[in-house]
PDB file of N, CA and C in Angstrom:
ATOM      1  N   UNK R 124      -3.915   5.166 -12.057  1.00 65.00           N
ATOM      2  CA  UNK R 124      -1.941   4.890 -11.406  1.00 65.00           C
ATOM      3  C   UNK R 124      -1.491   6.632 -11.282  1.00 65.00           C
ATOM      4  N   UNK R 125      -1.196   6.355  -9.690  1.00 64.00           N
ATOM      5  CA  UNK R 125      -1.487   8.082  -9.161  1.00 64.00           C
ATOM      6  C   UNK R 125      -0.126   8.468  -8.499  1.00 64.00           C
ATOM      7  N   UNK R 126       0.880   8.558  -9.337  1.00 72.00           N
ATOM      8  CA  UNK R 126       2.349   9.378  -8.995  1.00 72.00           C
ATOM      9  C   UNK R 126       2.069  10.021  -7.057  1.00 72.00           C
ATOM     10  N   UNK R 127       3.589   9.725  -6.678  1.00 78.00           N
ATOM     11  CA  UNK R 127       3.006   9.893  -5.469  1.00 78.00           C
ATOM     12  C   UNK R 127       4.726  10.958  -4.907  1.00 78.00           C
ATOM     13  N   UNK R 128       5.125  11.691  -4.427  1.00 88.00           N
ATOM     14  CA  UNK R 128       6.643  11.568  -4.114  1.00 88.00           C
ATOM     15  C   UNK R 128       7.090  10.685  -2.535  1.00 88.00           C
ATOM     16  N   UNK R 129       5.820  10.866  -1.694  1.00 92.00           N
ATOM     17  CA  UNK R 129       6.129   9.427  -1.211  1.00 92.00           C
ATOM     18  C   UNK R 129       4.799   9.073  -0.815  1.00 92.00           C
ATOM     19  N   UNK R 130       4.917   8.022   0.716  1.00 92.00           N
ATOM     20  CA  UNK R 130       3.975   6.974   0.846  1.00 92.00           C
ATOM     21  C   UNK R 130       3.855   6.281   2.444  1.00 92.00           C
ATOM     22  N   UNK R 131       2.721   7.284   2.667  1.00 95.00           N
ATOM     23  CA  UNK R 131       2.581   6.901   4.904  1.00 95.00           C
ATOM     24  C   UNK R 131       1.857   5.270   4.567  1.00 95.00           C
ATOM     25  N   UNK R 132       2.310   4.391   4.997  1.00 96.00           N
ATOM     26  CA  UNK R 132       1.527   2.925   5.425  1.00 96.00           C
ATOM     27  C   UNK R 132       1.308   3.181   7.185  1.00 96.00           C
ATOM     28  N   UNK R 133      -0.125   3.657   7.672  1.00 95.00           N
ATOM     29  CA  UNK R 133      -0.190   3.324   8.845  1.00 95.00           C
ATOM     30  C   UNK R 133      -0.887   1.458   8.996  1.00 95.00           C
ATOM     31  N   UNK R 134      -0.901   1.034  10.396  1.00 94.00           N
ATOM     32  CA  UNK R 134      -1.183   0.213  10.763  1.00 94.00           C
ATOM     33  C   UNK R 134      -1.593  -0.248  11.743  1.00 94.00           C
ATOM     34  N   UNK R 135      -3.236   1.208  12.248  1.00 93.00           N
ATOM     35  CA  UNK R 135      -3.205   1.529  12.604  1.00 93.00           C
ATOM     36  C   UNK R 135      -5.542   0.826  12.376  1.00 93.00           C
ATOM     37  N   UNK R 136      -5.840   0.324  10.825  1.00 94.00           N
ATOM     38  CA  UNK R 136      -6.819   1.084  10.863  1.00 94.00           C
ATOM     39  C   UNK R 136      -7.452  -0.399  11.623  1.00 94.00           C
ATOM     40  N   UNK R 137      -8.922  -0.094  11.991  1.00 93.00           N
ATOM     41  CA  UNK R 137      -9.938  -1.104  12.837  1.00 93.00           C
ATOM     42  C   UNK R 137     -10.216  -2.311  12.039  1.00 93.00           C
ATOM     43  N   UNK R 138     -10.045  -3.503  11.724  1.00 88.00           N
ATOM     44  CA  UNK R 138     -10.868  -4.349  11.205  1.00 88.00           C
ATOM     45  C   UNK R 138     -12.709  -4.137  11.246  1.00 88.00           C
ATOM     46  N   UNK R 139     -12.690  -3.078  12.298  1.00 90.00           N
ATOM     47  CA  UNK R 139     -14.440  -3.843  12.721  1.00 90.00           C
ATOM     48  C   UNK R 139     -14.718  -2.164  11.622  1.00 90.00           C
ATOM     49  N   UNK R 140     -14.320  -1.519  10.689  1.00 91.00           N
ATOM     50  CA  UNK R 140     -13.653   0.164   9.793  1.00 91.00           C
ATOM     51  C   UNK R 140     -15.506  -0.209   9.008  1.00 91.00           C
ATOM     52  N   UNK R 141     -15.731  -1.398   9.334  1.00 89.00           N
ATOM     53  CA  UNK R 141     -15.808  -1.378   8.002  1.00 89.00           C
ATOM     54  C   UNK R 141     -14.919  -1.486   5.885  1.00 89.00           C
ATOM     55  N   UNK R 142     -13.770  -1.133   7.012  1.00 91.00           N
ATOM     56  CA  UNK R 142     -12.638  -1.526   5.171  1.00 91.00           C
ATOM     57  C   UNK R 142     -11.783  -2.233   4.873  1.00 91.00           C
ATOM     58  N   UNK R 143     -11.688  -3.345   4.036  1.00 92.00           N
ATOM     59  CA  UNK R 143     -10.114  -3.848   3.881  1.00 92.00           C
ATOM     60  C   UNK R 143      -9.097  -2.994   4.441  1.00 92.00           C
ATOM     61  N   UNK R 144      -8.796  -1.819   3.288  1.00 94.00           N
ATOM     62  CA  UNK R 144      -7.866  -0.297   3.818  1.00 94.00           C
ATOM     63  C   UNK R 144      -8.717   0.544   3.201  1.00 94.00           C
ATOM     64  N   UNK R 145      -7.969   2.007   3.552  1.00 94.00           N
ATOM     65  CA  UNK R 145      -8.494   3.438   2.902  1.00 94.00           C
ATOM     66  C   UNK R 145      -6.649   3.405   1.992  1.00 94.00           C
ATOM     67  N   UNK R 146      -7.027   4.095   1.160  1.00 92.00           N
ATOM     68  CA  UNK R 146      -6.156   5.286   1.017  1.00 92.00           C
ATOM     69  C   UNK R 146      -6.173   6.537   0.054  1.00 92.00           C
ATOM     70  N   UNK R 147      -5.344   7.705   0.079  1.00 91.00           N
ATOM     71  CA  UNK R 147      -6.097   8.789   0.512  1.00 91.00           C
ATOM     72  C   UNK R 147      -4.838   9.789  -0.387  1.00 91.00           C
ATOM     73  N   UNK R 148      -4.638  10.469  -0.717  1.00 89.00           N
ATOM     74  CA  UNK R 148      -3.589  11.717  -1.168  1.00 89.00           C
ATOM     75  C   UNK R 148      -3.539  12.355  -0.087  1.00 89.00           C
ATOM     76  N   UNK R 149      -2.045  12.242   0.419  1.00 89.00           N
ATOM     77  CA  UNK R 149      -2.654  13.629   1.637  1.00 89.00           C
ATOM     78  C   UNK R 149      -0.797  14.227   1.074  1.00 89.00           C
ATOM     79  N   UNK R 150      -1.054  15.974   1.119  1.00 87.00           N
ATOM     80  CA  UNK R 150      -0.306  17.538  -0.218  1.00 87.00           C
ATOM     81  C   UNK R 150       0.330  16.339  -1.284  1.00 87.00           C
ATOM     82  N   UNK R 151       1.958  15.776  -1.232  1.00 88.00           N
ATOM     83  CA  UNK R 151       1.331  15.760  -2.248  1.00 88.00           C
ATOM     84  C   UNK R 151       2.714  13.816  -2.223  1.00 88.00           C
ATOM     85  N   UNK R 152       1.826  13.184  -2.003  1.00 91.00           N
ATOM     86  CA  UNK R 152       2.085  11.790  -1.170  1.00 91.00           C
ATOM     87  C   UNK R 152       0.465  11.283  -0.783  1.00 91.00           C
ATOM     88  N   UNK R 153       0.977   9.791  -0.828  1.00 92.00           N
ATOM     89  CA  UNK R 153       0.247   8.926  -0.829  1.00 92.00           C
ATOM     90  C   UNK R 153      -0.641   8.093   1.305  1.00 92.00           C
ATOM     91  N   UNK R 154      -1.680   8.164   1.575  1.00 94.00           N
ATOM     92  CA  UNK R 154      -1.477   8.001   3.069  1.00 94.00           C
ATOM     93  C   UNK R 154      -2.135   6.153   2.318  1.00 94.00           C
ATOM     94  N   UNK R 155      -1.922   5.591   2.715  1.00 95.00           N
ATOM     95  CA  UNK R 155      -2.564   3.854   2.712  1.00 95.00           C
ATOM     96  C   UNK R 155      -2.626   3.578   4.642  1.00 95.00           C
ATOM     97  N   UNK R 156      -3.584   3.874   5.343  1.00 96.00           N
ATOM     98  CA  UNK R 156      -4.754   2.489   6.174  1.00 96.00           C
ATOM     99  C   UNK R 156      -4.608   1.611   5.931  1.00 96.00           C
ATOM    100  N   UNK R 157      -3.520   0.365   6.651  1.00 96.00           N
ATOM    101  CA  UNK R 157      -3.799  -0.865   7.038  1.00 96.00           C
ATOM    102  C   UNK R 157      -3.775  -1.181   8.036  1.00 96.00           C
ATOM    103  N   UNK R 158      -4.841  -3.008   7.966  1.00 94.00           N
ATOM    104  CA  UNK R 158      -5.376  -3.174   9.436  1.00 94.00           C
ATOM    105  C   UNK R 158      -3.762  -3.649   9.635  1.00 94.00           C
ATOM    106  N   UNK R 159      -3.038  -3.912  10.975  1.00 94.00           N
ATOM    107  CA  UNK R 159      -2.141  -4.984  11.999  1.00 94.00           C
ATOM    108  C   UNK R 159      -1.761  -5.735  11.500  1.00 94.00           C
ATOM    109  N   UNK R 160      -2.391  -7.113  10.713  1.00 94.00           N
ATOM    110  CA  UNK R 160      -2.453  -8.030  10.186  1.00 94.00           C
ATOM    111  C   UNK R 160      -1.708  -7.655   8.080  1.00 94.00           C
ATOM    112  N   UNK R 161      -2.696  -6.844   7.758  1.00 95.00           N
ATOM    113  CA  UNK R 161      -1.261  -6.682   6.502  1.00 95.00           C
ATOM    114  C   UNK R 161      -0.466  -5.814   7.031  1.00 95.00           C
ATOM    115  N   UNK R 162      -0.198  -4.868   7.409  1.00 96.00           N
ATOM    116  CA  UNK R 162       1.011  -4.628   7.601  1.00 96.00           C
ATOM    117  C   UNK R 162       2.737  -5.296   7.930  1.00 96.00           C
ATOM    118  N   UNK R 163       2.267  -6.576   9.158  1.00 97.00           N
ATOM    119  CA  UNK R 163       3.158  -7.539   9.135  1.00 97.00           C
ATOM    120  C   UNK R 163       3.319  -8.480   8.059  1.00 97.00           C
ATOM    121  N   UNK R 164       2.450  -8.341   6.726  1.00 97.00           N
ATOM    122  CA  UNK R 164       2.651  -8.731   5.528  1.00 97.00           C
ATOM    123  C   UNK R 164       3.324  -8.160   4.617  1.00 97.00           C
ATOM    124  N   UNK R 165       3.213  -6.323   4.698  1.00 97.00           N
ATOM    125  CA  UNK R 165       3.366  -5.919   3.826  1.00 97.00           C
ATOM    126  C   UNK R 165       5.435  -5.940   4.364  1.00 97.00           C
ATOM    127  N   UNK R 166       5.243  -5.736   5.473  1.00 97.00           N
ATOM    128  CA  UNK R 166       6.389  -5.949   6.539  1.00 97.00           C
ATOM    129  C   UNK R 166       7.276  -6.895   5.974  1.00 97.00           C
ATOM    130  N   UNK R 167       7.013  -7.906   5.840  1.00 97.00           N
ATOM    131  CA  UNK R 167       7.704  -9.559   5.263  1.00 97.00           C
ATOM    132  C   UNK R 167       8.059  -9.305   4.240  1.00 97.00           C
ATOM    133  N   UNK R 168       7.387  -9.011   2.798  1.00 96.00           N
ATOM    134  CA  UNK R 168       7.112  -8.994   1.704  1.00 96.00           C
ATOM    135  C   UNK R 168       7.860  -7.658   1.326  1.00 96.00           C
ATOM    136  N   UNK R 169       8.184  -6.801   1.944  1.00 95.00           N
ATOM    137  CA  UNK R 169       9.461  -5.768   1.813  1.00 95.00           C
ATOM    138  C   UNK R 169      11.010  -6.374   2.014  1.00 95.00           C
ATOM    139  N   UNK R 170      11.033  -7.393   3.152  1.00 96.00           N
ATOM    140  CA  UNK R 170      12.040  -7.791   4.143  1.00 96.00           C
ATOM    141  C   UNK R 170      12.104  -8.391   2.746  1.00 96.00           C
ATOM    142  N   UNK R 171      11.367  -9.399   2.118  1.00 95.00           N
ATOM    143  CA  UNK R 171      11.780 -10.400   1.371  1.00 95.00           C
ATOM    144  C   UNK R 171      12.234  -9.855  -0.533  1.00 95.00           C
ATOM    145  N   UNK R 172      12.048  -9.126  -0.258  1.00 93.00           N
ATOM    146  CA  UNK R 172      12.023  -8.309  -1.294  1.00 93.00           C
ATOM    147  C   UNK R 172      10.667  -8.640  -2.766  1.00 93.00           C
ATOM    148  N   UNK R 173       9.829  -8.625  -2.432  1.00 96.00           N
ATOM    149  CA  UNK R 173       8.512  -9.624  -3.478  1.00 96.00           C
ATOM    150  C   UNK R 173       7.326  -8.613  -3.737  1.00 96.00           C
ATOM    151  N   UNK R 174       6.916  -8.515  -4.429  1.00 96.00           N
ATOM    152  CA  UNK R 174       5.441  -7.428  -4.728  1.00 96.00           C
ATOM    153  C   UNK R 174       4.135  -7.384  -4.281  1.00 96.00           C
ATOM    154  N   UNK R 175       3.915  -6.242  -3.462  1.00 97.00           N
ATOM    155  CA  UNK R 175       3.303  -6.907  -2.701  1.00 97.00           C
ATOM    156  C   UNK R 175       1.504  -5.874  -3.112  1.00 97.00           C
ATOM    157  N   UNK R 176       0.595  -6.227  -3.025  1.00 96.00           N
ATOM    158  CA  UNK R 176      -1.250  -5.683  -3.251  1.00 96.00           C
ATOM    159  C   UNK R 176      -1.661  -5.130  -2.416  1.00 96.00           C
ATOM    160  N   UNK R 177      -2.201  -4.086  -2.447  1.00 95.00           N
ATOM    161  CA  UNK R 177      -3.148  -3.955  -1.146  1.00 95.00           C
ATOM    162  C   UNK R 177      -4.780  -3.338  -1.946  1.00 95.00           C
ATOM    163  N   UNK R 178      -5.706  -4.331  -0.806  1.00 93.00           N
ATOM    164  CA  UNK R 178      -6.971  -4.331  -1.798  1.00 93.00           C
ATOM    165  C   UNK R 178      -7.999  -2.464  -0.878  1.00 93.00           C
ATOM    166  N   UNK R 179      -8.012  -1.334  -0.995  1.00 92.00           N
ATOM    167  CA  UNK R 179      -8.531  -1.023  -0.833  1.00 92.00           C
ATOM    168  C   UNK R 179     -10.086  -0.899  -0.942  1.00 92.00           C
ATOM    169  N   UNK R 180     -10.600  -0.028  -0.118  1.00 88.00           N
ATOM    170  CA  UNK R 180     -12.428  -0.802  -0.398  1.00 88.00           C
ATOM    171  C   UNK R 180     -13.273  -0.892   1.255  1.00 88.00           C
ATOM    172  N   UNK R 181     -14.548  -0.021   1.358  1.00 88.00           N
ATOM    173  CA  UNK R 181     -15.549  -1.202   2.312  1.00 88.00           C
ATOM    174  C   UNK R 181     -15.300  -3.099   2.030  1.00 88.00           C
ATOM    175  N   UNK R 182     -15.749  -3.407   2.641  1.00 84.00           N
ATOM    176  CA  UNK R 182     -15.485  -5.218   2.730  1.00 84.00           C
ATOM    177  C   UNK R 182     -16.843  -5.517   1.661  1.00 84.00           C
ATOM    178  N   UNK R 183     -17.640  -4.437   1.770  1.00 83.00           N
ATOM    179  CA  UNK R 183     -19.655  -4.676   1.324  1.00 83.00           C
ATOM    180  C   UNK R 183     -19.426  -3.681  -0.397  1.00 83.00           C
ATOM    181  N   UNK R 184     -18.130  -4.075  -0.771  1.00 65.00           N
ATOM    182  CA  UNK R 184     -18.610  -2.839  -2.222  1.00 65.00           C
ATOM    183  C   UNK R 184     -18.011  -3.672  -3.020  1.00 65.00           C
ATOM    184  N   UNK R 185     -18.343  -4.799  -3.393  1.00 71.00           N
ATOM    185  CA  UNK R 185     -18.014  -5.925  -4.236  1.00 71.00           C
ATOM    186  C   UNK R 185     -16.989  -5.630  -4.775  1.00 71.00           C
ATOM    187  N   UNK R 186     -16.890  -5.170  -6.716  1.00 70.00           N
ATOM    188  CA  UNK R 186     -15.701  -4.913  -7.554  1.00 70.00           C
ATOM    189  C   UNK R 186     -15.523  -3.650  -7.743  1.00 70.00           C
ATOM    190  N   UNK R 187     -16.522  -2.809  -6.994  1.00 68.00           N
ATOM    191  CA  UNK R 187     -15.937  -1.237  -6.663  1.00 68.00           C
ATOM    192  C   UNK R 187     -14.289  -1.474  -5.969  1.00 68.00           C
ATOM    193  N   UNK R 188     -13.280  -1.616  -6.581  1.00 80.00           N
ATOM    194  CA  UNK R 188     -11.763  -2.110  -5.517  1.00 80.00           C
ATOM    195  C   UNK R 188     -10.978  -1.242  -5.927  1.00 80.00           C
ATOM    196  N   UNK R 189      -9.860   0.247  -5.238  1.00 89.00           N
ATOM    197  CA  UNK R 189      -9.028   0.502  -6.104  1.00 89.00           C
ATOM    198  C   UNK R 189      -8.111  -0.546  -5.098  1.00 89.00           C
ATOM    199  N   UNK R 190      -5.996  -0.329  -5.557  1.00 91.00           N
ATOM    200  CA  UNK R 190      -5.709  -1.393  -5.390  1.00 91.00           C
ATOM    201  C   UNK R 190      -4.130  -0.731  -4.867  1.00 91.00           C
ATOM    202  N   UNK R 191      -3.310  -1.094  -4.670  1.00 92.00           N
ATOM    203  CA  UNK R 191      -1.732  -0.293  -4.081  1.00 92.00           C
ATOM    204  C   UNK R 191      -1.273  -1.062  -4.638  1.00 92.00           C
ATOM    205  N   UNK R 192      -0.192  -1.438  -5.066  1.00 92.00           N
ATOM    206  CA  UNK R 192       1.436  -2.493  -5.384  1.00 92.00           C
ATOM    207  C   UNK R 192       1.873  -1.199  -5.391  1.00 92.00           C
ATOM    208  N   UNK R 193       2.386  -2.638  -4.849  1.00 93.00           N
ATOM    209  CA  UNK R 193       4.264  -1.425  -4.229  1.00 93.00           C
ATOM    210  C   UNK R 193       4.499  -3.751  -5.414  1.00 93.00           C
ATOM    211  N   UNK R 194       5.493  -2.594  -6.555  1.00 92.00           N
ATOM    212  CA  UNK R 194       6.377  -4.028  -7.381  1.00 92.00           C
ATOM    213  C   UNK R 194       8.054  -3.029  -7.029  1.00 92.00           C
ATOM    214  N   UNK R 195       8.432  -4.778  -6.603  1.00 89.00           N
ATOM    215  CA  UNK R 195       9.820  -4.141  -7.315  1.00 89.00           C
ATOM    216  C   UNK R 195      10.154  -3.640  -8.860  1.00 89.00           C
ATOM    217  N   UNK R 196      11.946  -3.277  -9.198  1.00 81.00           N
ATOM    218  CA  UNK R 196      12.155  -3.272 -10.973  1.00 81.00           C
ATOM    219  C   UNK R 196      13.742  -3.455 -10.428  1.00 81.00           C
ATOM    220  N   UNK R 197      13.993  -4.010 -11.539  1.00 80.00           N
ATOM    221  CA  UNK R 197      14.836  -4.346 -12.298  1.00 80.00           C
ATOM    222  C   UNK R 197      16.130  -2.839 -12.387  1.00 80.00           C
ATOM    223  N   UNK R 198      15.227  -2.541 -13.065  1.00 70.00           N
ATOM    224  CA  UNK R 198      16.172  -1.186 -13.216  1.00 70.00           C
ATOM    225  C   UNK R 198      15.746   0.605 -12.771  1.00 70.00           C
ATOM    226  N   UNK R 199      16.239   0.769 -11.823  1.00 63.00           N
ATOM    227  CA  UNK R 199      15.480   1.897 -10.592  1.00 63.00           C
ATOM    228  C   UNK R 199      15.650   3.652 -11.171  1.00 63.00           C
ATOM    229  N   UNK R 200      16.869   3.272 -11.985  1.00 65.00           N
ATOM    230  CA  UNK R 200      17.093   4.376 -12.792  1.00 65.00           C
ATOM    231  C   UNK R 200      16.534   4.873 -14.217  1.00 65.00           C
ATOM    232  N   UNK R 201      15.329   3.521 -15.281  1.00 61.00           N
ATOM    233  CA  UNK R 201      14.469   4.993 -15.889  1.00 61.00           C
ATOM    234  C   UNK R 201      12.572   5.304 -15.138  1.00 61.00           C
ATOM    235  N   UNK R 202      12.934   4.738 -13.471  1.00 56.00           N
ATOM    236  CA  UNK R 202      11.719   4.637 -12.813  1.00 56.00           C
ATOM    237  C   UNK R 202      11.615   5.912 -12.443  1.00 56.00           C
ATOM    238  N   UNK R 203      13.038   6.417 -11.893  1.00 59.00           N
ATOM    239  CA  UNK R 203      12.904   7.732 -11.207  1.00 59.00           C
ATOM    240  C   UNK R 203      13.002   8.749 -12.084  1.00 59.00           C
ATOM    241  N   UNK R 204      13.060   8.362 -13.257  1.00 62.00           N
ATOM    242  CA  UNK R 204      13.723   9.920 -13.834  1.00 62.00           C
ATOM    243  C   UNK R 204      12.737  11.119 -14.191  1.00 62.00           C
ATOM    244  N   UNK R 205      12.881  12.386 -13.467  1.00 57.00           N
ATOM    245  CA  UNK R 205      12.283  13.177 -13.649  1.00 57.00           C
ATOM    246  C   UNK R 205      11.290  13.062 -12.614  1.00 57.00           C
TER     247      UNK R 205
END
């Protein structure tokens, strides 16, 4: 689990790169590089206020994957304290 001050979603990852998606820590935030198709799905999930999971890693990594989960919560007060 990684806490971040901000998240950047970059939809310019090429499908030919061999990655499903890539995540990296940038300063005190998180940058997630995703394909155009994943960006479209993410945008729709945000519009619909639905949870969304981005699987990061190479296409041939097997079980060694990272996940970026976007989750909607009922009570934002407790989530953002401190």
